[in-house]
Amino acid sequence: MRYPQDPSTAISRRRLLIGTAFVAATIATTFSFGARPASAESVLAMHIEEQTSWVQNFNPFDLGGRRQSTMDFVYEPLVIFNDYDSGKPIFRLATGYKFSDDLKSITYTLRDGVKWSDGQPLTSADMKFTLELMLKNPAVDIVGVGGSVASVEAPSPTEVKITLKDVDTHFPESMADFPVVPEHIWKHVADPLAFKNEKPVGSGPMTEIRRFTPQVYEQCRNPNYWDAASLHVDCLKLPQISGNDQMLALLPEGSMDWIGSFLPEIDKTYVALDKDHNGYWQPPAETIAFQMNFKTVNPALAEAFNDINFRHAFSLVMDRTAMVDIAGFGYPVVNLHASGLPPRFDAWRNKAAEGDKDVWMTYDVDKANKMLDDAGYKKGADGMRTTPKGQPIAFSIIVPNGWTDWIDAVQIATEGLRKAGINASVATPEYEQWQKQILDGSFDAVMNSRADGPTPFRGYYQSLSTAFAGRITSAPSRYSNPELDKVFDAYRKATTDEERKKLFDQVQVIIADNFPVVPVFNGPTWYQYSTKRFTGWVTKDEPVMNPEDHDNNRMRLMHLLRLKPVQ
């Protein structure tokens, strides 16, 4: 397929539904909002996930099945670290934490007087219970406490002392995604991973599931929320949206307030619909990369994926510019570093990890073919290659259904791979199934992003350490490298920024040399908003936090608390 040079001509290829009046009218009928008087209930319409169907699941430990409004809104974090303010901590359920002098333990002080949504007190016993639940059940250990925590004590109702297996100065940041659950509910749960938690008892601002249907659900105010004075939204309204095309069809109705979607030609398809109210801010974000399943049960793929020559050739046929300009409509930024370092961490760059190590990041199909020929990957009569052992190579790259920009990027990738004789195809499971395949390892390859933190360390550690391999959705490759793990461990024990910088220099070199993933671009922060019904939005003129409403951004809680209904 020949891609057009002008991104605007790609719109027809994407089957945009913006002009389909029937679809737009149908969606508007389902999700429309009438004008609300100032005294009426304030309902915030959010788009945070794309599904063709969903189940009522608010289990914070079920990464592949939970609704994306579970964290932050049902279960409030202990501490949120603001990446846009040098990682400054914002204390929520916790009011502070302190390491012991030997750095072998850490004590959290919990906020006094906090209640669960059912009125029962939230105490240190709940946090101790949750930590021990994770220690006893590795399947629900979504933050990796099993590798760090030796024991837990609750010396008082507001204190939790965590004894660590070794020095880990990174521990507070690793607890950013830790959900405290109520012991009086969860102690009766036989299988904490399978539990759907349909009527959750939580600590966050929006715990009451007032309505849940196949088309929409409403998540409303916690009657016992500790920070109720800061909360000016009564309910979240979350419509079922299957993908980018459906969102485009819904936009003319003007019913959405907070959106996190790919909108091609956003000034035309969104801003122009209501110039007085519609806005967006999409700064560069985390690195998007192709990741191969190193633990695949397919012997041919295991042979190829674990061969750095194959991974280098894979990278050489990636037309990153087309992915950015055609698939992404110019929103992403091409990443040409073998280390995959995101632009916002430019101050952490190690020049020793670049230069000749970045040669694999160019687009050179001829070079890729020669490399595969020299490495023993022979072409058959059909033009497709076998491994050096003679096994035919065929694999699919999974990408969520409805993510049209990513689907187009993966199509560009597979066309490049086929030019090198690699039989690759695109598979588009539903988003929830995509997540489950990543977690259970039943996939070949995937294009995926990772969640970065205040420093680049968290993104690399959680996606490429043995400790997190296959445990969370941002570590699908199941990569394991003892040399890299050793540096990761040293970083977690470091006590000065100078030490951390030197160690992260090593991380970049090891990754550039071993090339475990194939970086392609840095996606934008997906954030669009309307000021028609609410004020207080974060904007590019006031860039105080990550404004995205997706599940990997804990700061979305603070964003919600900024919002006030228009009077």
XYZ file of C-alpha atoms in Angstrom:
567
model
C 0.000 0.000 0.000
C 1.360 3.430 -0.900
C 0.778 6.020 1.809
C -0.209 9.569 0.807
C 2.275 12.303 1.658
C -0.366 14.751 2.846
C -1.814 13.493 6.178
C -5.140 15.144 5.411
C -5.704 12.740 2.514
C -5.549 9.835 4.939
C -8.900 10.752 6.458
C -10.891 8.737 3.940
C -8.752 5.705 4.699
C -9.696 5.972 8.349
C -13.425 5.751 7.590
C -14.179 8.766 9.713
C -17.789 8.922 10.799
C -17.870 12.603 11.479
C -20.254 13.214 8.615
C -22.481 10.223 9.274
C -25.587 11.911 10.549
C -27.418 8.719 11.428
C -24.645 7.376 13.680
C -24.142 10.749 15.318
C -27.862 11.092 15.965
C -28.051 7.589 17.428
C -25.168 8.224 19.805
C -26.496 11.637 20.740
C -29.838 10.106 21.660
C -28.101 7.697 24.028
C -25.667 10.095 25.710
C -27.035 13.605 25.252
C -27.264 16.092 28.097
C -29.849 18.779 28.333
C -29.019 22.223 29.648
C -28.745 22.084 33.434
C -29.713 24.895 35.770
C -27.021 26.024 38.192
C -28.747 24.308 41.110
C -28.978 20.941 39.343
C -26.722 17.983 39.941
C -23.310 18.493 38.309
C -22.562 15.533 36.032
C -19.172 15.342 34.318
C -19.124 13.296 31.091
C -15.766 11.537 30.687
C -14.149 9.335 28.072
C -11.412 7.217 29.646
C -11.557 3.842 27.898
C -12.690 2.326 24.609
C -14.747 -0.861 24.716
C -17.443 -2.430 22.586
C -18.774 -4.077 25.764
C -17.918 -4.058 29.445
C -18.711 -5.663 32.775
C -19.312 -4.093 36.162
C -15.872 -4.690 37.638
C -14.231 -2.319 40.132
C -11.578 -4.693 41.442
C -8.366 -2.602 41.621
C -6.187 -5.727 41.399
C -7.694 -6.920 38.110
C -5.587 -4.916 35.670
C -7.116 -6.621 32.650
C -10.767 -6.363 33.651
C -11.377 -3.404 35.941
C -13.162 -0.287 34.788
C -10.724 2.510 34.174
C -12.445 4.710 36.770
C -11.517 2.358 39.634
C -8.206 3.849 40.741
C -8.217 7.438 42.021
C -12.014 7.806 41.915
C -12.954 4.700 43.966
C -9.585 4.047 45.644
C -7.603 7.151 46.529
C -3.781 6.922 46.390
C -1.610 7.321 49.461
C 0.591 9.892 47.746
C 0.597 11.318 44.225
C 3.872 12.481 42.693
C 3.425 15.389 40.284
C 5.632 14.687 37.277
C 5.085 18.253 36.065
C 6.476 19.684 39.330
C 9.750 17.763 39.714
C 7.955 14.829 41.331
C 6.640 16.883 44.243
C 4.518 14.673 46.549
C 0.842 15.489 47.033
C -0.357 13.664 50.131
C -3.816 12.103 50.012
C -4.672 9.116 52.240
C -1.208 9.506 53.732
C -0.032 12.787 55.255
C 3.622 11.821 55.166
C 6.236 9.069 55.163
C 9.675 8.746 56.693
C 12.564 6.339 56.193
C 14.484 4.968 59.160
C 18.080 6.104 59.558
C 19.382 2.875 57.993
C 16.824 3.155 55.131
C 15.689 -0.408 55.889
C 12.150 0.576 56.850
C 9.618 3.271 56.048
C 6.699 4.517 58.126
C 3.597 6.021 56.546
C 1.341 8.338 58.522
C -2.275 8.014 57.417
C -4.772 10.856 57.458
C -6.775 10.804 60.669
C -10.560 10.596 60.508
C -10.900 9.192 56.982
C -13.915 6.943 56.461
C -14.756 4.362 53.865
C -17.768 5.108 51.712
C -19.897 2.843 53.945
C -19.019 4.945 56.987
C -16.516 2.635 58.648
C -13.135 4.135 59.631
C -10.135 3.740 57.344
C -7.114 2.879 59.507
C -3.632 1.481 59.342
C -5.150 -1.998 59.692
C -6.619 -1.627 56.191
C -3.275 -0.711 54.650
C -1.539 -3.532 56.536
C -4.220 -5.957 55.338
C -3.810 -4.839 51.707
C -0.030 -5.169 51.777
C -0.235 -8.626 53.330
C -2.901 -9.619 50.800
C -0.401 -8.799 48.044
C 2.420 -10.627 49.823
C 0.272 -13.772 50.173
C -1.197 -13.563 46.656
C 1.414 -12.638 44.016
C -1.355 -12.496 41.379
C -2.694 -9.297 42.965
C 0.694 -7.751 43.714
C 0.321 -5.030 41.090
C 3.077 -2.802 42.539
C 5.765 -5.410 43.234
C 5.796 -5.257 47.037
C 6.761 -8.943 47.127
C 10.242 -8.064 45.959
C 10.711 -5.253 48.481
C 8.681 -5.850 51.655
C 9.800 -8.155 54.461
C 7.028 -7.403 56.971
C 4.327 -4.906 57.903
C 3.260 -3.512 61.277
C 0.488 -1.137 62.353
C 1.778 0.412 65.615
C -1.146 2.857 65.775
C -4.403 3.504 63.868
C -2.604 6.075 61.706
C 0.864 4.506 61.362
C 2.093 1.726 59.099
C 5.679 0.566 59.435
C 7.017 -1.372 56.456
C 10.255 -3.287 56.947
C 12.100 -3.666 53.656
C 14.225 -6.577 52.486
C 16.954 -4.123 51.565
C 17.466 -0.404 51.058
C 14.953 0.890 48.511
C 14.820 4.671 48.254
C 12.520 4.308 45.252
C 9.858 2.563 47.364
C 7.470 5.519 47.843
C 7.317 6.094 44.090
C 6.750 2.372 43.481
C 3.685 2.652 45.753
C 2.080 5.290 43.525
C -0.394 2.736 42.130
C -1.077 1.016 45.473
C -4.804 0.766 46.330
C -5.767 0.463 49.992
C -8.850 -1.770 50.213
C -11.200 -2.144 53.242
C -10.314 -5.163 55.349
C -13.901 -5.592 56.560
C -14.983 -6.242 52.951
C -12.021 -8.003 51.376
C -11.255 -10.411 54.231
C -14.334 -12.345 53.129
C -13.274 -12.528 49.460
C -12.152 -16.051 48.514
C -10.406 -15.108 45.269
C -9.191 -11.474 45.332
C -8.325 -11.497 41.615
C -11.619 -12.971 40.362
C -13.826 -10.793 42.611
C -15.774 -8.298 40.458
C -16.405 -5.819 43.305
C -19.546 -4.571 41.547
C -20.615 -2.283 44.412
C -17.293 -1.049 45.708
C -16.628 0.369 49.139
C -13.860 2.882 48.600
C -12.008 5.928 49.873
C -12.047 8.146 46.774
C -14.427 10.914 45.723
C -16.636 8.823 43.399
C -17.558 5.461 44.889
C -21.308 5.055 44.282
C -22.246 3.143 41.127
C -25.687 4.615 40.591
C -26.313 3.078 37.176
C -24.499 0.512 35.065
C -25.782 -0.479 31.605
C -24.170 -1.753 28.382
C -24.246 1.840 27.052
C -23.265 3.990 30.032
C -22.531 3.964 33.734
C -22.662 6.652 36.384
C -20.252 6.848 39.281
C -21.280 9.313 41.949
C -20.143 11.135 45.049
C -18.799 9.272 48.075
C -21.150 10.264 50.941
C -18.223 10.087 53.395
C -15.415 11.567 51.317
C -12.777 13.132 53.547
C -12.051 15.983 51.090
C -15.669 16.734 50.197
C -15.063 20.490 50.454
C -12.771 20.291 47.397
C -15.176 18.211 45.319
C -17.628 20.147 43.139
C -18.690 17.332 40.786
C -21.611 15.145 41.838
C -21.325 12.321 39.305
C -19.140 10.995 36.514
C -20.991 9.842 33.428
C -18.999 7.337 31.388
C -20.517 6.369 28.018
C -19.498 3.171 26.260
C -17.409 4.258 23.270
C -15.931 1.570 21.058
C -13.182 3.602 19.395
C -11.943 6.807 17.829
C -14.523 6.752 15.035
C -17.438 6.584 17.452
C -15.993 9.454 19.464
C -15.768 11.544 16.279
C -19.435 10.864 15.595
C -20.377 11.914 19.111
C -18.481 15.211 19.149
C -21.005 17.379 17.226
C -23.561 16.782 19.988
C -21.263 18.573 22.452
C -22.138 16.198 25.276
C -18.605 15.341 26.445
C -16.644 17.347 29.016
C -13.329 15.513 29.511
C -11.933 13.434 26.638
C -8.792 11.353 26.197
C -8.997 10.350 22.543
C -7.138 10.484 19.245
C -8.966 13.092 17.162
C -7.486 13.560 13.664
C -7.196 17.175 12.516
C -8.365 18.225 15.933
C -8.804 21.907 15.095
C -11.353 20.952 12.440
C -12.999 17.922 14.016
C -13.225 19.270 17.574
C -12.274 22.900 18.189
C -14.238 24.243 15.202
C -17.429 22.620 16.543
C -17.473 25.093 19.447
C -14.591 27.559 19.344
C -15.777 29.292 22.500
C -15.558 26.165 24.651
C -13.593 23.311 23.051
C -9.883 23.089 23.782
C -6.982 20.656 23.952
C -3.378 20.321 25.061
C -1.296 17.402 23.822
C 2.368 17.643 24.910
C 4.748 14.731 24.063
C 4.441 11.846 26.473
C 5.769 8.324 26.982
C 7.652 6.213 24.454
C 5.675 3.878 22.196
C 7.575 0.733 21.216
C 7.121 -2.677 19.639
C 7.658 -5.421 22.181
C 8.123 -9.080 21.340
C 7.123 -11.875 23.693
C 10.453 -13.428 24.696
C 8.616 -16.216 26.527
C 6.415 -17.216 23.594
C 5.677 -20.950 23.343
C 6.136 -20.768 19.555
C 9.682 -22.136 18.955
C 10.201 -20.222 15.707
C 9.223 -16.917 17.284
C 11.289 -17.650 20.393
C 14.311 -18.217 18.149
C 13.725 -15.012 16.177
C 12.641 -12.681 18.967
C 15.589 -13.645 21.172
C 18.036 -12.884 18.352
C 19.278 -9.290 18.434
C 19.941 -9.457 14.678
C 16.229 -10.038 14.120
C 15.288 -7.182 16.458
C 17.711 -4.822 14.712
C 16.268 -5.768 11.312
C 12.752 -5.297 12.716
C 13.702 -1.757 13.702
C 15.271 -0.952 10.331
C 11.965 -1.513 8.496
C 9.984 0.783 10.782
C 8.929 3.858 8.814
C 8.664 6.055 11.882
C 8.017 9.215 9.895
C 4.972 7.646 8.214
C 3.719 6.431 11.586
C 3.896 9.967 12.938
C 2.696 11.909 9.894
C 0.168 9.489 8.429
C -1.108 7.307 11.268
C -0.698 9.950 13.969
C -1.582 13.058 11.936
C 1.646 14.660 13.129
C 0.792 14.517 16.844
C 3.556 12.107 18.000
C 7.294 12.750 17.833
C 9.687 10.293 16.167
C 12.013 8.582 18.666
C 15.450 7.812 17.189
C 17.212 6.639 20.361
C 17.979 2.942 20.775
C 17.466 3.539 24.508
C 13.967 4.897 23.814
C 14.493 7.862 26.153
C 11.439 10.203 26.074
C 11.952 13.878 25.100
C 10.937 15.251 28.484
C 13.908 13.473 30.098
C 16.448 15.058 27.781
C 18.500 16.170 30.794
C 19.103 12.469 31.588
C 20.506 11.621 28.142
C 23.722 9.650 28.049
C 25.605 10.360 24.824
C 27.418 7.033 25.244
C 24.089 5.281 24.620
C 23.607 7.052 21.302
C 25.741 7.616 18.182
C 26.564 4.282 16.541
C 24.068 2.556 18.822
C 21.263 4.490 17.138
C 22.100 3.201 13.651
C 19.261 0.676 13.938
C 16.729 3.479 14.307
C 16.966 4.583 10.668
C 14.585 3.398 7.932
C 16.600 1.124 5.645
C 14.803 -1.895 4.143
C 17.826 -2.922 2.045
C 20.050 -3.016 5.103
C 17.440 -5.037 7.003
C 17.252 -7.604 4.200
C 21.035 -7.961 4.058
C 21.219 -8.327 7.832
C 18.628 -11.101 7.811
C 20.349 -12.833 4.888
C 23.700 -12.738 6.694
C 22.110 -14.039 9.924
C 20.683 -17.090 8.144
C 17.032 -16.084 7.795
C 16.338 -17.590 4.370
C 13.456 -16.626 2.075
C 11.193 -19.321 0.687
C 9.342 -19.441 -2.628
C 6.641 -17.201 -1.143
C 9.234 -14.566 -0.234
C 8.758 -15.130 3.488
C 11.653 -16.058 5.743
C 12.421 -18.962 8.031
C 14.658 -18.892 11.101
C 18.279 -20.060 10.884
C 16.992 -23.447 12.126
C 14.548 -23.566 9.221
C 11.333 -22.779 11.077
C 8.776 -20.552 9.271
C 8.217 -17.179 10.902
C 4.653 -15.856 11.143
C 3.269 -13.643 13.867
C 0.646 -11.029 14.624
C 1.043 -7.705 16.399
C -1.891 -6.991 18.685
C -3.424 -3.532 18.996
C -6.768 -2.617 20.598
C -9.796 -2.486 18.318
C -10.934 1.119 17.805
C -7.492 2.675 18.312
C -7.376 3.789 14.678
C -4.111 5.721 14.942
C -2.279 2.772 16.514
C -3.875 0.308 14.097
C -2.627 2.398 11.180
C 0.849 2.591 12.746
C 0.956 -1.198 13.145
C -0.201 -1.611 9.536
C 2.716 0.554 8.433
C 5.003 -1.622 10.576
C 3.737 -4.921 9.148
C 4.107 -3.643 5.589
C 7.717 -2.774 6.357
C 8.314 -6.187 7.893
C 6.871 -7.950 4.853
C 9.244 -5.965 2.635
C 12.005 -7.755 4.533
C 10.316 -11.138 4.134
C 8.894 -11.250 7.654
C 5.349 -12.605 7.695
C 3.703 -10.201 10.161
C 0.044 -9.225 10.446
C -2.236 -7.026 12.556
C -4.654 -8.432 15.158
C -7.229 -6.145 16.802
C -8.718 -7.695 19.957
C -11.031 -5.660 22.153
C -9.134 -3.471 24.616
C -9.940 -5.650 27.641
C -8.892 -8.808 25.773
C -5.718 -7.016 24.612
C -4.826 -6.340 28.233
C -5.538 -9.924 29.262
C -3.383 -11.303 26.434
C -0.518 -9.093 27.602
C -0.892 -10.303 31.185
C -1.261 -14.021 30.409
C 1.362 -14.025 27.650
C -0.923 -15.337 24.885
C 0.369 -12.965 22.197
C 3.277 -12.743 19.774
C 4.123 -9.038 19.643
C 2.481 -5.795 20.711
C 2.826 -2.066 20.217
C 2.624 -0.580 23.680
C 3.470 2.379 25.877
C 4.696 2.551 29.431
C 3.871 4.784 32.370
C 6.740 7.144 33.194
C 7.274 8.823 36.555
C 8.956 11.996 37.807
C 12.255 10.549 36.567
C 12.778 8.095 33.692
C 13.668 5.283 36.089
C 10.160 4.067 36.853
C 9.204 3.531 33.217
C 12.342 1.513 32.484
C 12.284 -0.450 35.740
C 8.650 -1.481 35.482
C 8.803 -2.381 31.787
C 12.197 -4.122 31.575
C 13.059 -5.596 34.987
C 12.695 -9.285 35.770
C 10.629 -8.327 38.828
C 7.810 -6.842 36.728
C 8.045 -9.114 33.666
C 4.502 -10.058 32.652
C 3.103 -8.741 35.940
C 1.728 -5.451 34.592
C 0.554 -4.361 31.148
C 3.609 -2.176 30.516
C 5.970 -5.173 30.835
C 4.629 -7.529 28.134
C 7.970 -8.659 26.678
C 8.867 -10.609 29.846
C 12.444 -9.443 29.378
C 15.062 -10.592 31.858
C 18.652 -9.359 31.959
C 20.697 -9.972 35.154
C 23.106 -7.155 34.281
C 20.234 -4.695 33.939
C 18.532 -5.987 37.107
C 21.773 -5.385 39.011
C 21.839 -1.739 37.939
C 18.136 -1.343 38.715
C 18.765 -2.668 42.243
C 21.700 -0.313 42.706
C 19.536 2.630 41.603
C 16.875 1.737 44.189
C 19.563 1.781 46.890
C 21.100 5.079 45.748
C 20.764 8.010 48.130
C 21.877 10.942 45.978
C 20.775 12.338 42.624
C 24.369 12.130 41.416
C 24.444 8.372 42.066
C 21.103 7.908 40.354
C 22.215 9.829 37.276
C 25.354 7.693 36.888
C 23.368 4.494 37.302
C 20.742 5.562 34.800
C 23.561 6.290 32.359
C 24.369 2.584 32.646
C 20.725 1.617 32.148
C 20.640 3.507 28.837
C 23.812 1.836 27.559
C 22.647 -1.668 28.493
C 19.302 -1.140 26.771
C 20.857 0.415 23.668
C 23.334 -2.480 23.422
C 20.791 -5.247 23.987
C 17.838 -3.616 22.211
C 15.045 -5.496 24.042
C 12.270 -3.347 22.529
C 11.902 -1.379 19.286
C 11.081 2.283 20.077
C 9.216 4.126 17.319
C 7.750 7.388 18.602
C 6.565 9.359 21.597
C 2.825 9.708 21.646
C 1.093 12.884 22.727
C -0.803 13.325 25.964
C -4.396 12.649 24.944
C -6.382 15.498 26.476
C -9.369 17.452 25.212
C -11.871 19.430 27.275
C -14.966 21.626 27.072
C -15.545 24.709 29.214
C -19.281 24.745 28.424
C -20.308 23.055 31.670
C -17.153 23.086 33.844
C -14.272 25.440 34.597
C -10.875 24.805 36.172
C -9.297 22.840 33.349
C -5.527 22.470 33.109
C -4.304 24.160 29.919
C -1.060 24.756 28.046
C -1.058 28.238 29.577
C -1.194 26.699 33.054
C 0.739 23.409 32.692
C 0.598 22.450 36.360
C 0.023 18.698 35.947
C -0.487 15.875 33.507
C -4.046 16.631 32.340
C -4.904 13.206 30.909
C -7.851 11.262 32.347
C -6.446 7.805 31.592
C -5.823 5.123 34.207
C -2.040 5.522 34.204
C -2.227 9.117 35.454
C -2.808 9.484 39.199
C -2.887 13.282 38.853
C -6.316 12.986 37.241
C -7.712 12.956 40.780
C -6.261 16.414 41.446
C -7.565 17.579 38.079
C -11.068 16.448 39.017
C -10.863 18.399 42.272
C -10.045 21.598 40.323
C -13.266 21.454 38.323
C -16.371 23.492 39.136
C -19.694 23.636 37.317
C -20.407 26.762 35.310
C -22.926 28.919 37.146
